[in-house]
């Protein structure tokens, strides 16, 4: 599995670049005008997991290596992008390359915010803003599907069975797009998923909506975002929504850790919004974490939920998957309770699992492979 990437999208001036700054602590242009970010800015972000640090305390090694996600801050989309308005196809090509989409929607009000047409727009309208972006993505997908259908139809008439299968699923997907639904709402099996993969359909990608709030809106975040959440649940049940005050998160980075903790406590927040956001992105991609303890490092690894032990072994080294014999495993919670691997073995908590073992979140794995 290559590095996972998530594209941050939205209309101009909704706070995308501010969120990206807070995520990566990388300075990117965030001036108040459309298209200030032309090429995607890329940042590699650690997936926060206190279990890794605790594991490093219990099994001291030279390095502690977290799992990571790649975030791309993509230039603001405008109405008409599917027809080439604004950055048009350049924007859409960047989105096609990511594994999932984070759609930032503005809830804060700011009299200085300008739209793409240079008109000031103090009052936020998140329902309208979401519809604009989702419509542009769907229109771009509809054009892609129409082109692919034309090609598949010609091949299908000659008896090409793969083309016939592709034509069938494309017609179903087109039906979804034509009524304003994302392609991911269409139920597809494994073969159909493989057939569609080469098209990189934008609305086939999982989506996490970020409701970008002002600091003084956090106390009533669920009330403020209630109508928006209800729309998302109705239109796109598989999508997630999370509330964040991106400007606050960026400001928190300027504080010392102790000051940051005190500030969050004053807001009655257990953790910063970025941690929740990154973890939500991780879940969005259907991933979870297992750990290894090597001679020089303790390390967190990404694996898809439902993966079996050989696939997890292949994340560590491809030879481990090919020569997989078995995996010794103990769950992190049991290891932490015992305090050492020696004690865990004496208590019979270290198990030997074969090729059919489904890896669980928090497993510590030791692979045995034919060499």
CSV table of C-alpha atoms in Angstrom, one decimal:
chain,number,residue,atom,x,y,z
A,1,UNK,CA,0.0,0.0,0.0
A,2,UNK,CA,1.5,3.3,-1.0
A,3,UNK,CA,1.2,6.4,1.1
A,4,UNK,CA,-2.4,7.4,1.6
A,5,UNK,CA,-3.5,10.8,0.4
A,6,UNK,CA,-6.4,13.1,1.3
A,7,UNK,CA,-7.3,16.2,-0.7
A,8,UNK,CA,-8.6,19.2,1.1
A,9,UNK,CA,-11.2,20.9,-1.2
A,10,UNK,CA,-13.9,23.7,-1.0
A,11,UNK,CA,-14.9,27.1,-2.3
A,12,UNK,CA,-12.3,29.9,-2.0
A,13,UNK,CA,-11.9,31.5,1.4
A,14,UNK,CA,-13.6,28.7,3.5
A,15,UNK,CA,-10.4,28.1,5.5
A,16,UNK,CA,-8.8,25.2,3.6
A,17,UNK,CA,-5.3,26.6,3.7
A,18,UNK,CA,-5.7,27.6,7.3
A,19,UNK,CA,-6.7,24.0,8.1
A,20,UNK,CA,-3.7,22.8,6.1
A,21,UNK,CA,-1.4,25.1,8.0
A,22,UNK,CA,-2.7,23.8,11.3
A,23,UNK,CA,-2.3,20.2,10.1
A,24,UNK,CA,1.2,20.4,8.8
A,25,UNK,CA,2.6,23.6,10.4
A,26,UNK,CA,3.7,24.4,6.8
A,27,UNK,CA,3.3,28.0,5.7
A,28,UNK,CA,1.2,28.3,2.6
A,29,UNK,CA,-0.5,31.3,1.1
A,30,UNK,CA,-3.8,32.0,2.8
A,31,UNK,CA,-4.6,35.6,1.6
A,32,UNK,CA,-8.2,36.5,1.2
A,33,UNK,CA,-8.6,36.1,-2.6
A,34,UNK,CA,-9.5,33.1,-4.8
A,35,UNK,CA,-6.9,31.0,-6.4
A,36,UNK,CA,-4.0,32.1,-4.2
A,37,UNK,CA,-3.1,28.4,-3.9
A,38,UNK,CA,-2.6,27.2,-7.5
A,39,UNK,CA,-0.7,24.0,-7.2
A,40,UNK,CA,-1.5,21.6,-4.4
A,41,UNK,CA,0.6,22.0,-1.3
A,42,UNK,CA,1.6,18.6,0.2
A,43,UNK,CA,2.1,17.8,3.9
A,44,UNK,CA,2.9,14.5,5.6
A,45,UNK,CA,1.0,14.3,8.9
A,46,UNK,CA,1.4,11.7,11.7
A,47,UNK,CA,-1.7,9.8,12.7
A,48,UNK,CA,-1.8,10.6,16.5
A,49,UNK,CA,-1.8,7.4,18.6
A,50,UNK,CA,-0.8,7.4,22.2
A,51,UNK,CA,-0.4,3.6,22.1
A,52,UNK,CA,2.8,4.0,20.1
A,53,UNK,CA,4.4,6.2,22.7
A,54,UNK,CA,3.2,4.0,25.5
A,55,UNK,CA,4.6,1.0,23.6
A,56,UNK,CA,7.9,2.8,23.3
A,57,UNK,CA,8.0,3.4,27.0
A,58,UNK,CA,7.4,-0.3,27.8
A,59,UNK,CA,9.7,-1.7,25.1
A,60,UNK,CA,12.4,1.1,24.8
A,61,UNK,CA,13.9,1.3,21.3
A,62,UNK,CA,15.9,4.0,19.5
A,63,UNK,CA,13.0,5.1,17.3
A,64,UNK,CA,9.3,5.4,17.5
A,65,UNK,CA,7.8,5.4,14.0
A,66,UNK,CA,4.2,6.5,13.5
A,67,UNK,CA,2.0,5.8,10.5
A,68,UNK,CA,1.2,8.9,8.3
A,69,UNK,CA,-1.3,10.4,5.9
A,70,UNK,CA,-0.5,12.7,3.0
A,71,UNK,CA,-2.7,15.9,2.9
A,72,UNK,CA,-3.0,18.0,-0.2
A,73,UNK,CA,-4.2,21.6,0.0
A,74,UNK,CA,-5.9,22.0,-3.4
A,75,UNK,CA,-6.8,25.3,-4.9
A,76,UNK,CA,-10.4,26.6,-4.3
A,77,UNK,CA,-13.1,25.4,-6.6
A,78,UNK,CA,-15.7,27.7,-8.0
A,79,UNK,CA,-19.1,27.2,-9.7
A,80,UNK,CA,-18.4,26.2,-13.3
A,81,UNK,CA,-15.1,24.4,-12.7
A,82,UNK,CA,-16.4,21.4,-14.6
A,83,UNK,CA,-16.7,23.6,-17.6
A,84,UNK,CA,-13.2,25.1,-17.1
A,85,UNK,CA,-14.1,28.1,-14.9
A,86,UNK,CA,-11.5,29.2,-12.4
A,87,UNK,CA,-8.7,26.6,-12.4
A,88,UNK,CA,-11.1,24.1,-13.9
A,89,UNK,CA,-9.5,21.0,-15.1
A,90,UNK,CA,-6.3,21.7,-13.2
A,91,UNK,CA,-8.2,21.6,-9.9
A,92,UNK,CA,-10.1,18.5,-10.9
A,93,UNK,CA,-7.0,16.6,-12.0
A,94,UNK,CA,-5.5,17.2,-8.6
A,95,UNK,CA,-8.6,15.8,-6.9
A,96,UNK,CA,-8.5,12.7,-9.0
A,97,UNK,CA,-5.2,11.6,-7.6
A,98,UNK,CA,-6.2,11.4,-4.0
A,99,UNK,CA,-7.7,8.5,-2.0
A,100,UNK,CA,-10.3,10.5,-0.2
A,101,UNK,CA,-11.7,14.0,0.0
A,102,UNK,CA,-12.0,16.5,2.9
A,103,UNK,CA,-14.6,19.1,2.0
A,104,UNK,CA,-14.3,22.2,4.1
A,105,UNK,CA,-17.5,24.2,4.5
A,106,UNK,CA,-17.6,27.7,6.0
A,107,UNK,CA,-19.8,28.3,9.1
A,108,UNK,CA,-18.0,31.3,10.5
A,109,UNK,CA,-19.1,34.8,9.5
A,110,UNK,CA,-16.6,37.4,8.3
A,111,UNK,CA,-17.4,40.7,6.5
A,112,UNK,CA,-14.0,40.6,4.7
A,113,UNK,CA,-14.5,37.3,2.9
A,114,UNK,CA,-14.7,37.7,-0.8
A,115,UNK,CA,-16.3,35.3,-3.3
A,116,UNK,CA,-14.7,34.4,-6.6
A,117,UNK,CA,-16.7,37.3,-8.2
A,118,UNK,CA,-15.1,39.8,-5.8
A,119,UNK,CA,-18.4,40.4,-4.0
A,120,UNK,CA,-18.2,40.5,-0.2
A,121,UNK,CA,-20.2,37.8,1.6
A,122,UNK,CA,-20.4,38.1,5.4
A,123,UNK,CA,-23.1,35.6,6.0
A,124,UNK,CA,-22.1,31.9,5.7
A,125,UNK,CA,-24.3,29.6,3.6
A,126,UNK,CA,-22.9,26.1,4.1
A,127,UNK,CA,-25.8,24.3,2.5
A,128,UNK,CA,-25.4,26.3,-0.7
A,129,UNK,CA,-21.6,26.0,-0.7
A,130,UNK,CA,-21.7,22.2,-0.3
A,131,UNK,CA,-24.2,22.0,-3.2
A,132,UNK,CA,-21.9,24.0,-5.5
A,133,UNK,CA,-18.9,21.8,-4.9
A,134,UNK,CA,-20.8,18.5,-5.0
A,135,UNK,CA,-22.5,19.6,-8.2
A,136,UNK,CA,-19.2,20.5,-9.9
A,137,UNK,CA,-17.7,17.1,-8.9
A,138,UNK,CA,-20.8,15.2,-10.2
A,139,UNK,CA,-20.8,17.1,-13.5
A,140,UNK,CA,-17.1,16.3,-14.0
A,141,UNK,CA,-17.8,12.7,-13.3
A,142,UNK,CA,-20.8,12.7,-15.6
A,143,UNK,CA,-18.6,13.9,-18.5
A,144,UNK,CA,-16.0,11.2,-17.6
A,145,UNK,CA,-18.7,8.5,-17.5
A,146,UNK,CA,-20.2,9.6,-20.8
A,147,UNK,CA,-16.9,9.3,-22.6
A,148,UNK,CA,-16.2,5.9,-21.0
A,149,UNK,CA,-19.6,4.7,-22.0
A,150,UNK,CA,-19.1,5.7,-25.6
A,151,UNK,CA,-15.9,3.7,-25.8
A,152,UNK,CA,-17.3,0.7,-23.8
A,153,UNK,CA,-20.4,0.6,-26.0
A,154,UNK,CA,-18.4,0.3,-29.2
A,155,UNK,CA,-16.2,-2.5,-27.7
A,156,UNK,CA,-19.3,-4.3,-26.2
A,157,UNK,CA,-20.9,-4.6,-29.6
A,158,UNK,CA,-18.0,-6.6,-30.8
A,159,UNK,CA,-18.5,-9.1,-28.0
A,160,UNK,CA,-15.9,-7.9,-25.6
A,161,UNK,CA,-17.2,-9.2,-22.3
A,162,UNK,CA,-15.2,-6.9,-20.1
A,163,UNK,CA,-16.5,-3.9,-22.0
A,164,UNK,CA,-20.0,-5.3,-21.6
A,165,UNK,CA,-19.6,-5.5,-17.9
A,166,UNK,CA,-18.2,-2.0,-17.8
A,167,UNK,CA,-21.0,-0.7,-19.9
A,168,UNK,CA,-23.6,-2.1,-17.5
A,169,UNK,CA,-22.1,-0.6,-14.3
A,170,UNK,CA,-21.4,2.8,-16.1
A,171,UNK,CA,-25.1,3.1,-17.0
A,172,UNK,CA,-26.0,2.5,-13.4
A,173,UNK,CA,-23.5,5.1,-12.2
A,174,UNK,CA,-24.7,7.6,-14.8
A,175,UNK,CA,-28.2,7.2,-13.4
A,176,UNK,CA,-27.0,8.2,-10.0
A,177,UNK,CA,-25.1,11.2,-11.3
A,178,UNK,CA,-28.0,12.4,-13.4
A,179,UNK,CA,-30.2,12.7,-10.3
A,180,UNK,CA,-27.6,14.5,-8.3
A,181,UNK,CA,-26.3,11.6,-6.3
A,182,UNK,CA,-22.6,10.7,-5.9
A,183,UNK,CA,-21.3,7.7,-7.7
A,184,UNK,CA,-20.4,6.0,-4.4
A,185,UNK,CA,-24.2,5.7,-3.7
A,186,UNK,CA,-24.3,3.0,-6.4
A,187,UNK,CA,-23.8,-0.5,-5.0
A,188,UNK,CA,-20.9,-2.2,-6.9
A,189,UNK,CA,-19.2,-5.6,-6.4
A,190,UNK,CA,-15.5,-6.3,-6.4
A,191,UNK,CA,-15.3,-6.8,-10.2
A,192,UNK,CA,-17.2,-3.6,-10.9
A,193,UNK,CA,-15.0,-1.7,-8.5
A,194,UNK,CA,-11.9,-2.8,-10.4
A,195,UNK,CA,-13.5,-1.8,-13.7
A,196,UNK,CA,-14.3,1.7,-12.4
A,197,UNK,CA,-11.0,2.3,-10.7
A,198,UNK,CA,-9.2,3.5,-13.8
A,199,UNK,CA,-11.7,6.3,-14.2
A,200,UNK,CA,-10.8,7.8,-10.8
A,201,UNK,CA,-14.3,9.1,-10.4
A,202,UNK,CA,-14.4,12.1,-8.0
A,203,UNK,CA,-17.7,11.2,-6.4
A,204,UNK,CA,-16.6,7.6,-5.9
A,205,UNK,CA,-14.1,8.7,-3.3
A,206,UNK,CA,-15.1,8.8,0.4
A,207,UNK,CA,-15.8,12.2,1.8
A,208,UNK,CA,-15.3,13.9,5.2
A,209,UNK,CA,-17.0,17.2,5.6
A,210,UNK,CA,-15.3,19.7,7.9
A,211,UNK,CA,-17.6,22.3,9.3
A,212,UNK,CA,-15.2,25.3,9.8
A,213,UNK,CA,-16.4,27.3,12.8
A,214,UNK,CA,-15.3,30.4,14.7
A,215,UNK,CA,-14.0,29.9,18.2
A,216,UNK,CA,-17.1,31.4,19.8
A,217,UNK,CA,-19.3,28.9,17.9
A,218,UNK,CA,-17.6,25.8,19.4
A,219,UNK,CA,-19.9,25.8,22.5
A,220,UNK,CA,-22.9,25.3,20.3
A,221,UNK,CA,-21.3,23.4,17.4
A,222,UNK,CA,-23.9,20.6,17.2
A,223,UNK,CA,-26.8,23.1,17.1
A,224,UNK,CA,-25.1,25.3,14.5
A,225,UNK,CA,-24.3,22.4,12.2
A,226,UNK,CA,-27.5,20.4,12.8
A,227,UNK,CA,-29.2,21.2,9.5
A,228,UNK,CA,-26.0,20.6,7.6
A,229,UNK,CA,-25.4,17.2,9.3
A,230,UNK,CA,-29.0,16.2,8.5
A,231,UNK,CA,-28.6,17.0,4.8
A,232,UNK,CA,-25.3,15.0,4.7
A,233,UNK,CA,-27.0,12.0,6.4
A,234,UNK,CA,-29.9,12.1,3.9
A,235,UNK,CA,-27.9,12.7,0.8
A,236,UNK,CA,-24.7,10.8,1.5
A,237,UNK,CA,-25.0,8.3,4.4
A,238,UNK,CA,-21.4,7.0,4.1
A,239,UNK,CA,-19.9,10.5,4.5
A,240,UNK,CA,-18.7,11.8,7.9
A,241,UNK,CA,-18.9,15.3,9.4
A,242,UNK,CA,-16.6,16.9,12.0
A,243,UNK,CA,-16.6,20.4,13.5
A,244,UNK,CA,-13.3,22.3,13.7
A,245,UNK,CA,-12.3,25.9,14.3
A,246,UNK,CA,-9.3,25.9,11.9
A,247,UNK,CA,-8.1,29.4,12.9
A,248,UNK,CA,-8.1,28.4,16.5
A,249,UNK,CA,-6.2,25.2,15.7
A,250,UNK,CA,-3.6,27.2,13.8
A,251,UNK,CA,-3.2,29.6,16.7
A,252,UNK,CA,-2.8,26.8,19.1
A,253,UNK,CA,0.4,25.7,17.3
A,254,UNK,CA,2.1,28.9,18.4
A,255,UNK,CA,1.6,28.0,22.1
A,256,UNK,CA,3.9,25.8,24.2
A,257,UNK,CA,2.5,22.3,24.9
A,258,UNK,CA,1.6,23.3,28.5
A,259,UNK,CA,-0.1,26.5,27.5
A,260,UNK,CA,-2.0,24.6,24.8
A,261,UNK,CA,-3.3,22.0,27.3
A,262,UNK,CA,-4.5,24.8,29.6
A,263,UNK,CA,-6.2,26.6,26.7
A,264,UNK,CA,-8.0,23.5,25.7
A,265,UNK,CA,-9.1,22.8,29.2
A,266,UNK,CA,-10.5,26.3,29.4
A,267,UNK,CA,-12.6,25.5,26.4
A,268,UNK,CA,-13.7,22.2,28.0
A,269,UNK,CA,-12.0,20.2,25.2
A,270,UNK,CA,-10.2,16.9,25.9
A,271,UNK,CA,-8.1,17.1,22.8
A,272,UNK,CA,-7.5,19.5,19.9
A,273,UNK,CA,-9.7,19.3,16.8
A,274,UNK,CA,-6.8,18.2,14.6
A,275,UNK,CA,-6.3,14.9,16.4
A,276,UNK,CA,-10.0,14.1,15.9
A,277,UNK,CA,-9.9,15.2,12.3
A,278,UNK,CA,-6.9,13.1,11.4
A,279,UNK,CA,-8.4,10.1,13.2
A,280,UNK,CA,-11.7,10.6,11.3
A,281,UNK,CA,-9.7,10.7,8.0
A,282,UNK,CA,-8.1,7.4,9.0
A,283,UNK,CA,-11.5,5.8,9.7
A,284,UNK,CA,-12.9,7.3,6.4
A,285,UNK,CA,-10.4,5.2,4.5
A,286,UNK,CA,-11.3,2.1,6.3
A,287,UNK,CA,-8.0,1.7,8.0
A,288,UNK,CA,-6.7,0.8,11.4
A,289,UNK,CA,-3.3,0.2,13.1
A,290,UNK,CA,-1.1,-2.6,14.2
A,291,UNK,CA,2.3,-2.4,15.8
A,292,UNK,CA,5.7,-4.2,15.6
A,293,UNK,CA,8.6,-4.2,18.0
A,294,UNK,CA,12.0,-4.5,16.2
A,295,UNK,CA,15.5,-4.4,17.4
A,296,UNK,CA,15.8,-0.7,16.8
A,297,UNK,CA,12.3,0.6,16.6
A,298,UNK,CA,8.7,0.3,17.7
A,299,UNK,CA,6.5,1.1,14.7
A,300,UNK,CA,2.8,1.7,13.8
A,301,UNK,CA,1.6,0.3,10.5
A,302,UNK,CA,-1.5,1.0,8.4
A,303,UNK,CA,-3.7,-1.9,7.2
A,304,UNK,CA,-7.2,-2.0,5.9
A,305,UNK,CA,-9.9,-3.2,8.2
A,306,UNK,CA,-10.5,-6.8,7.6
A,307,UNK,CA,-7.0,-7.6,6.3
A,308,UNK,CA,-5.6,-11.0,7.2
A,309,UNK,CA,-2.2,-11.6,8.8
A,310,UNK,CA,-0.2,-12.2,5.5
A,311,UNK,CA,-1.4,-8.9,4.1
A,312,UNK,CA,-0.2,-7.2,7.3
A,313,UNK,CA,3.1,-9.0,7.0
A,314,UNK,CA,3.4,-7.6,3.5
A,315,UNK,CA,3.2,-4.1,4.8
A,316,UNK,CA,6.4,-4.7,6.8
A,317,UNK,CA,8.2,-6.5,3.9
A,318,UNK,CA,6.9,-8.1,0.7
A,319,UNK,CA,9.0,-11.2,1.5
A,320,UNK,CA,7.1,-11.7,4.7
A,321,UNK,CA,3.8,-12.0,2.8
A,322,UNK,CA,5.2,-14.4,0.2
A,323,UNK,CA,6.9,-16.6,2.8
A,324,UNK,CA,4.3,-16.2,5.6
A,325,UNK,CA,4.2,-19.1,8.1
A,326,UNK,CA,2.5,-17.6,11.1
A,327,UNK,CA,2.2,-14.5,13.3
A,328,UNK,CA,2.6,-14.3,17.0
A,329,UNK,CA,0.3,-11.6,18.4
A,330,UNK,CA,-0.8,-9.9,21.6
A,331,UNK,CA,-3.2,-7.0,21.8
A,332,UNK,CA,-1.8,-3.7,23.0
A,333,UNK,CA,-4.1,-3.6,26.0
A,334,UNK,CA,-2.9,-7.0,27.2
A,335,UNK,CA,0.7,-6.0,26.6
A,336,UNK,CA,0.3,-2.8,28.6
A,337,UNK,CA,-1.4,-4.6,31.4
A,338,UNK,CA,1.5,-7.2,31.7
A,339,UNK,CA,4.2,-4.6,31.2
A,340,UNK,CA,6.6,-6.8,29.3
A,341,UNK,CA,6.6,-9.5,26.6
A,342,UNK,CA,8.2,-12.0,29.0
A,343,UNK,CA,5.3,-11.6,31.5
A,344,UNK,CA,2.8,-11.8,28.7
A,345,UNK,CA,4.2,-15.1,27.5
A,346,UNK,CA,4.3,-16.5,30.9
A,347,UNK,CA,0.6,-15.6,31.3
A,348,UNK,CA,-0.2,-17.3,27.9
A,349,UNK,CA,-1.4,-14.1,26.3
A,350,UNK,CA,0.8,-14.3,23.2
A,351,UNK,CA,-1.0,-16.3,20.6
A,352,UNK,CA,0.1,-18.1,17.4
A,353,UNK,CA,-2.1,-17.2,14.4
A,354,UNK,CA,-2.2,-18.6,10.9
A,355,UNK,CA,-3.0,-17.2,7.4
A,356,UNK,CA,-6.7,-16.8,8.1
A,357,UNK,CA,-6.3,-14.5,11.2
A,358,UNK,CA,-8.0,-11.1,10.7
A,359,UNK,CA,-5.8,-8.4,12.1
A,360,UNK,CA,-7.4,-6.3,14.9
A,361,UNK,CA,-6.8,-2.7,15.7
A,362,UNK,CA,-4.1,-2.5,18.3
A,363,UNK,CA,-2.5,-5.9,17.6
A,364,UNK,CA,1.2,-6.2,18.2
A,365,UNK,CA,2.5,-8.7,15.6
A,366,UNK,CA,5.7,-10.7,15.2
A,367,UNK,CA,5.9,-12.4,11.8
A,368,UNK,CA,7.5,-15.7,11.1
A,369,UNK,CA,8.2,-16.3,7.4
A,370,UNK,CA,10.2,-18.8,5.2
A,371,UNK,CA,13.4,-17.2,4.1
